[in-house]
Coordinates of C-alpha atoms in Angstrom, one line a residue:
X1 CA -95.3 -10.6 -10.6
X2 CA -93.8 -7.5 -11.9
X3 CA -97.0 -5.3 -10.3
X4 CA -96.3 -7.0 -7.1
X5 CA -92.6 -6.8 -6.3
X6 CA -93.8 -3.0 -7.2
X7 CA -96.4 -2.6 -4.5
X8 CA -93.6 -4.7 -2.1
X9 CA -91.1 -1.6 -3.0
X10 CA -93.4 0.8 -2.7
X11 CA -94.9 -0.7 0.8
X12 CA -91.2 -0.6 2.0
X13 CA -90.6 3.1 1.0
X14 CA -93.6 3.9 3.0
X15 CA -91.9 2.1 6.0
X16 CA -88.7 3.6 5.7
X17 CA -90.4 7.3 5.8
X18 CA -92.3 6.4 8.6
X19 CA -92.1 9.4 10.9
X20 CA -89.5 9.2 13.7
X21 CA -88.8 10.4 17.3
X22 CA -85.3 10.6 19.0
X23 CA -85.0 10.1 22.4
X24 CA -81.6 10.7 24.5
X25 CA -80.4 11.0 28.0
X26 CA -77.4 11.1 29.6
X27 CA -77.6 7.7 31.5
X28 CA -79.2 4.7 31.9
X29 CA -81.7 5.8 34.8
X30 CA -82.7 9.0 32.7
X31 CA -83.7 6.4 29.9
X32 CA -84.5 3.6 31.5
X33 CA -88.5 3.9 31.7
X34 CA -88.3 4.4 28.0
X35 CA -86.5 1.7 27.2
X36 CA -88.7 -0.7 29.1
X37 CA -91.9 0.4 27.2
X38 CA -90.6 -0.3 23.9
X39 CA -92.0 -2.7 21.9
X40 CA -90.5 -4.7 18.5
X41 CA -87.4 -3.2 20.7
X42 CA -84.0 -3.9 18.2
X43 CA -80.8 -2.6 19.3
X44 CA -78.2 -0.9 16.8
X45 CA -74.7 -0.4 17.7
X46 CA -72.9 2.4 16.0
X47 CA -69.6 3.6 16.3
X48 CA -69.6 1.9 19.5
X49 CA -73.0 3.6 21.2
X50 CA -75.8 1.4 21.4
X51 CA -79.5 2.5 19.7
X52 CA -82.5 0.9 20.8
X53 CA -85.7 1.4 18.0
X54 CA -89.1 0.1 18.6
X55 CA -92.7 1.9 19.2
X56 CA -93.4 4.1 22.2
X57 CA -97.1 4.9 22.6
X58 CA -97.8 4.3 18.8
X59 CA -94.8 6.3 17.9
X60 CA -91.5 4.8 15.4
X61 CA -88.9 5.7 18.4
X62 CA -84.8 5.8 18.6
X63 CA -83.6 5.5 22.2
X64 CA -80.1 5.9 23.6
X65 CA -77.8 7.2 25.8
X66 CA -75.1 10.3 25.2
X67 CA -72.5 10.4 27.9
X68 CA -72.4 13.0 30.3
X69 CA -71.1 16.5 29.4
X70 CA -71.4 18.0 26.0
X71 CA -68.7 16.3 23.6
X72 CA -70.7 13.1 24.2
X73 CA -74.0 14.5 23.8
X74 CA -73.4 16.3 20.5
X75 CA -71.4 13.3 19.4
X76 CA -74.3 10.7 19.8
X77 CA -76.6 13.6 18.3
X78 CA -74.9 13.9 15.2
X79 CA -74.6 10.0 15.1
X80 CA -78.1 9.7 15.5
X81 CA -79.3 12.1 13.1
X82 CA -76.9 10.9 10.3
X83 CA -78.0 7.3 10.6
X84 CA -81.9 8.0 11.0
X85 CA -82.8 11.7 10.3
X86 CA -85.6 11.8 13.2
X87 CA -88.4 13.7 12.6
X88 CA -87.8 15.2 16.1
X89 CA -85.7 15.2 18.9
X90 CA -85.9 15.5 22.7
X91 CA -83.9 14.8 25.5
X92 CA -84.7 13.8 28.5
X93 CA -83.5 13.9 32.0
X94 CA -82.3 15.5 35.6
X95 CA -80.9 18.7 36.3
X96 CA -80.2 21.0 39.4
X97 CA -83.0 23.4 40.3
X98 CA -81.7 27.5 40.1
X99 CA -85.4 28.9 40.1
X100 CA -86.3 29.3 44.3
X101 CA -89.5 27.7 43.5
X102 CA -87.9 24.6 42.0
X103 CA -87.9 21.3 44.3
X104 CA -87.5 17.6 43.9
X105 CA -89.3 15.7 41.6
X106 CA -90.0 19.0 39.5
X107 CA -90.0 19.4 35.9
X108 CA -88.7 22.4 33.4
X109 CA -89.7 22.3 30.0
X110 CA -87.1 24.6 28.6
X111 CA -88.1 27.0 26.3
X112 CA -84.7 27.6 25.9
X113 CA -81.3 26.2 26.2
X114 CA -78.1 27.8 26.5
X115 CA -73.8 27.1 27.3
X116 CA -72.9 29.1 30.4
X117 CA -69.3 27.9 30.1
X118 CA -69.1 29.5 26.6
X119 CA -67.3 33.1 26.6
X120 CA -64.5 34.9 27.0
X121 CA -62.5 35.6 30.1
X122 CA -60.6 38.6 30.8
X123 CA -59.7 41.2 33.6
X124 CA -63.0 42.1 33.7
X125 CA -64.7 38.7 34.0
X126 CA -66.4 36.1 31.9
X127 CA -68.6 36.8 29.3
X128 CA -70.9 34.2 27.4
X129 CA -70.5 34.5 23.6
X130 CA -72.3 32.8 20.8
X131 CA -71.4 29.4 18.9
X132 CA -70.8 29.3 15.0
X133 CA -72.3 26.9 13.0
X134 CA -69.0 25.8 10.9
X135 CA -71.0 24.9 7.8
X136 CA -72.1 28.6 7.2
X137 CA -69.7 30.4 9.9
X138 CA -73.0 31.9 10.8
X139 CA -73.3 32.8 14.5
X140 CA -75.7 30.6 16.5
X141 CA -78.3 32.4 19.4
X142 CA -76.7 32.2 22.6
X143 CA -80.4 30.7 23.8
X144 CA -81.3 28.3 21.6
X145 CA -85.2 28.2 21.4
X146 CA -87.4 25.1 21.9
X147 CA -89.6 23.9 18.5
X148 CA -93.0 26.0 19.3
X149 CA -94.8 22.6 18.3
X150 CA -93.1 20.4 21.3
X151 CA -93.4 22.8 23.6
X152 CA -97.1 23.5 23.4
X153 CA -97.5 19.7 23.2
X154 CA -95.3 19.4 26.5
X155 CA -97.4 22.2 28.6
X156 CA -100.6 21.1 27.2
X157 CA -100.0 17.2 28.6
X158 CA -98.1 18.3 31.9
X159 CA -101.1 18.2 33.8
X160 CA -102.0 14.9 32.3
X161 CA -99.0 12.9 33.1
X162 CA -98.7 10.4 35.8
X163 CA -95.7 11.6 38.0
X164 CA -93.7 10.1 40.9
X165 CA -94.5 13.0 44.1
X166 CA -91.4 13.5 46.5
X167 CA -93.2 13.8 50.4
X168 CA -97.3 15.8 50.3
X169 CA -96.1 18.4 48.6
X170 CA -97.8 19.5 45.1
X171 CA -95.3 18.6 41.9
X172 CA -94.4 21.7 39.6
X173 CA -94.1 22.4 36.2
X174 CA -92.1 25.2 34.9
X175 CA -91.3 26.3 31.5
X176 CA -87.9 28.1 32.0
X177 CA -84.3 28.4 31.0
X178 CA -81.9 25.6 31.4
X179 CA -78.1 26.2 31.6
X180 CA -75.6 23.7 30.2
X181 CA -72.2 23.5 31.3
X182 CA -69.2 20.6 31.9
X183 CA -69.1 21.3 35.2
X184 CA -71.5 20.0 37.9
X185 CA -73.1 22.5 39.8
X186 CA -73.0 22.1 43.5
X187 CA -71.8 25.6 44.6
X188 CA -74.4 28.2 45.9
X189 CA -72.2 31.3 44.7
X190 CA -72.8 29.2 41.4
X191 CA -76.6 29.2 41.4
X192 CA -77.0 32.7 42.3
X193 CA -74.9 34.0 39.2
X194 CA -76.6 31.7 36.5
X195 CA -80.1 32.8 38.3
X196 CA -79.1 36.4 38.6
X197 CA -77.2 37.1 35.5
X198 CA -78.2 34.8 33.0
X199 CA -82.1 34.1 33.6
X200 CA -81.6 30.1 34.3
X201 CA -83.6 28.2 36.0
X202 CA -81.9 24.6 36.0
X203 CA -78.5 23.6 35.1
X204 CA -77.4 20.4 33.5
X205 CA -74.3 19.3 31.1
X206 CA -75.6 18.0 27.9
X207 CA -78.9 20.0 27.0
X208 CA -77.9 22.5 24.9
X209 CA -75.2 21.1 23.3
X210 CA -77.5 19.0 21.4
X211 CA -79.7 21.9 20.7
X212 CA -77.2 23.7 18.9
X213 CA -76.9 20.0 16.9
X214 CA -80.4 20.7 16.2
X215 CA -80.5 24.1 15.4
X216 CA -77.6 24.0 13.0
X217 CA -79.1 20.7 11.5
X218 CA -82.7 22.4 11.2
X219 CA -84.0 19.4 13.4
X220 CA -86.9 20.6 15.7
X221 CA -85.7 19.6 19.6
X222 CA -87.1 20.0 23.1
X223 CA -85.4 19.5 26.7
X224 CA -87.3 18.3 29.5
X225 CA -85.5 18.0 33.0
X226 CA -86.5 17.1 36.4
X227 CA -85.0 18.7 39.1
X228 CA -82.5 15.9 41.2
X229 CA -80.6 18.5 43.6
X230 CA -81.1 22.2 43.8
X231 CA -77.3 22.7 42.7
X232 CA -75.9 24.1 45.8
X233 CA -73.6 22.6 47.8
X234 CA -75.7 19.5 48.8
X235 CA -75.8 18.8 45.6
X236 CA -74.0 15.7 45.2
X237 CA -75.9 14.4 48.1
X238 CA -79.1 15.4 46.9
X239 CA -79.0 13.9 43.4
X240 CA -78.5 10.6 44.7
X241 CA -81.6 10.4 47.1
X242 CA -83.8 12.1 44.0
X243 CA -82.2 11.1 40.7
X244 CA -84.6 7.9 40.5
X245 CA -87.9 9.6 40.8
X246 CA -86.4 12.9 39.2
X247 CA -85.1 10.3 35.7
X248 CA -88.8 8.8 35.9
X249 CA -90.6 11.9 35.6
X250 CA -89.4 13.6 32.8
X251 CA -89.6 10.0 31.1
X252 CA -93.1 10.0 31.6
X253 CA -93.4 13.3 30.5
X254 CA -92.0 12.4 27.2
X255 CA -94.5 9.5 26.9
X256 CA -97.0 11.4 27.6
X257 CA -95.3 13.9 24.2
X258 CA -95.3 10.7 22.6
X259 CA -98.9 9.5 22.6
X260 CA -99.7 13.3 21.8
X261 CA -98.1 13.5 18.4

């Protein structure tokens, strides 16, 4: 009996350290494909944000939704990652295209992530600065960098993954720069200054806010986007014709991550 209830504890340890993915967007389109692939779906409400766990493509999964802007995001990061220290993290979602090249339906794989509304402003202008992790008052990159490991496995299964195409034209994959801010983007002087002076080639609101979770936590992350709008001043018009096929490709993308690792 005794060599039983052993192997029962020790079969349950094994469980527990079962490797595990975290999954987030910003709202329930960005997630939804994800969430209706899930199987032995449970959901967990913490502090008032509701988890989903189950298996994507083989894979232990934690699915939910942030908020938009970045006081949400890093909020439901840090929830996350107290609760069930994810072997990985990657967010998921749509952004507004900065590169020329970028059109509806797109995707960016960011290789890096970074706060364009963090800085300092004086007479001469604003000027991005870097964020501190508190725990070490050590100063964070201002581009915080993908994990190596998802973003090989994201380019390598681009080219594999089943996409939703906006009119004939050819769907792109970019890996680039993507610019967080709490501010939507729908101003063309906007775009050229975060293209021109700051090497970005989307811009969303919750990205790199959980990056620099991530980084600070040592827990390896990746943002995917596809592009809804191209962030000028059509923007808000845009987004709403596109968000839906936009949302459902970087989904797939990350399924496509999923059955890869």
């Amino acid at each position: 009996m005794k060599k039983l209830l052993f192997l029962l504890f020790i079969s349950l340890q094994i469980q527990a350290q079962k490797p595990l993915t975290a999954i987030l967007g910003a709202f329930s389109q960005e997630v939804k494909l994800l969430e209706d692939s899930l199987s032995n779906k449970k959901e967990v409400n913490l502090k008032g944000i509701r988890f989903l766990t189950g298996e994507l493509r083989g894979r232990s999964v934690v699915v939910a939704l942030t908020g938009v802007g970045k006081v949400n995001a890093a909020m439901t990061t840090s929830i996350l990652l107290m609760k069930w220290n994810p072997e990985q993290l990657i967010f998921t979602g749509i952004a507004g295209g900065i590169h020329p090249d970028l059109q509806p339906g797109d995707i960016v794989i960011a290789k890096a992530t970074f706060e364009h509304d963090f800085g300092k402003i004086d007479s001469t202008g604003f000027t991005l600065r870097a964020t501190r992790n508190p725990a070490y008052i050590e100063l964070n990159p201002i581009y915080f960098p993908a994990d190596e490991i998802l973003l090989k496995k994201a380019q390598s299964i681009s080219n594999k993954t089943p996409y939703k195409s906006v009119g004939n034209r050819n769907l792109k994959v970019m890996t680039g720069t993507i610019a967080t801010g709490d501010v939507f983007v729908n101003s063309n002087q906007k775009v050229e200054e975060l293209r021109l002076k700051y090497g970005a080639d989307a811009t969303e609101m919750e990205g790199a806010a959980v990056a620099q979770v991530c980084y600070q936590q040592k827990i390896p992350c990746l943002v995917i986007r596809s592009i809804s709008d191209n962030a000028n001043s059509k923007a808000h018009l845009d987004m709403k014709t596109f968000e839906f096929v936009a949302a459902y490709n970087s989904a797939s993308l990350v399924l496509g991550i999923l059955g890869s690792l």
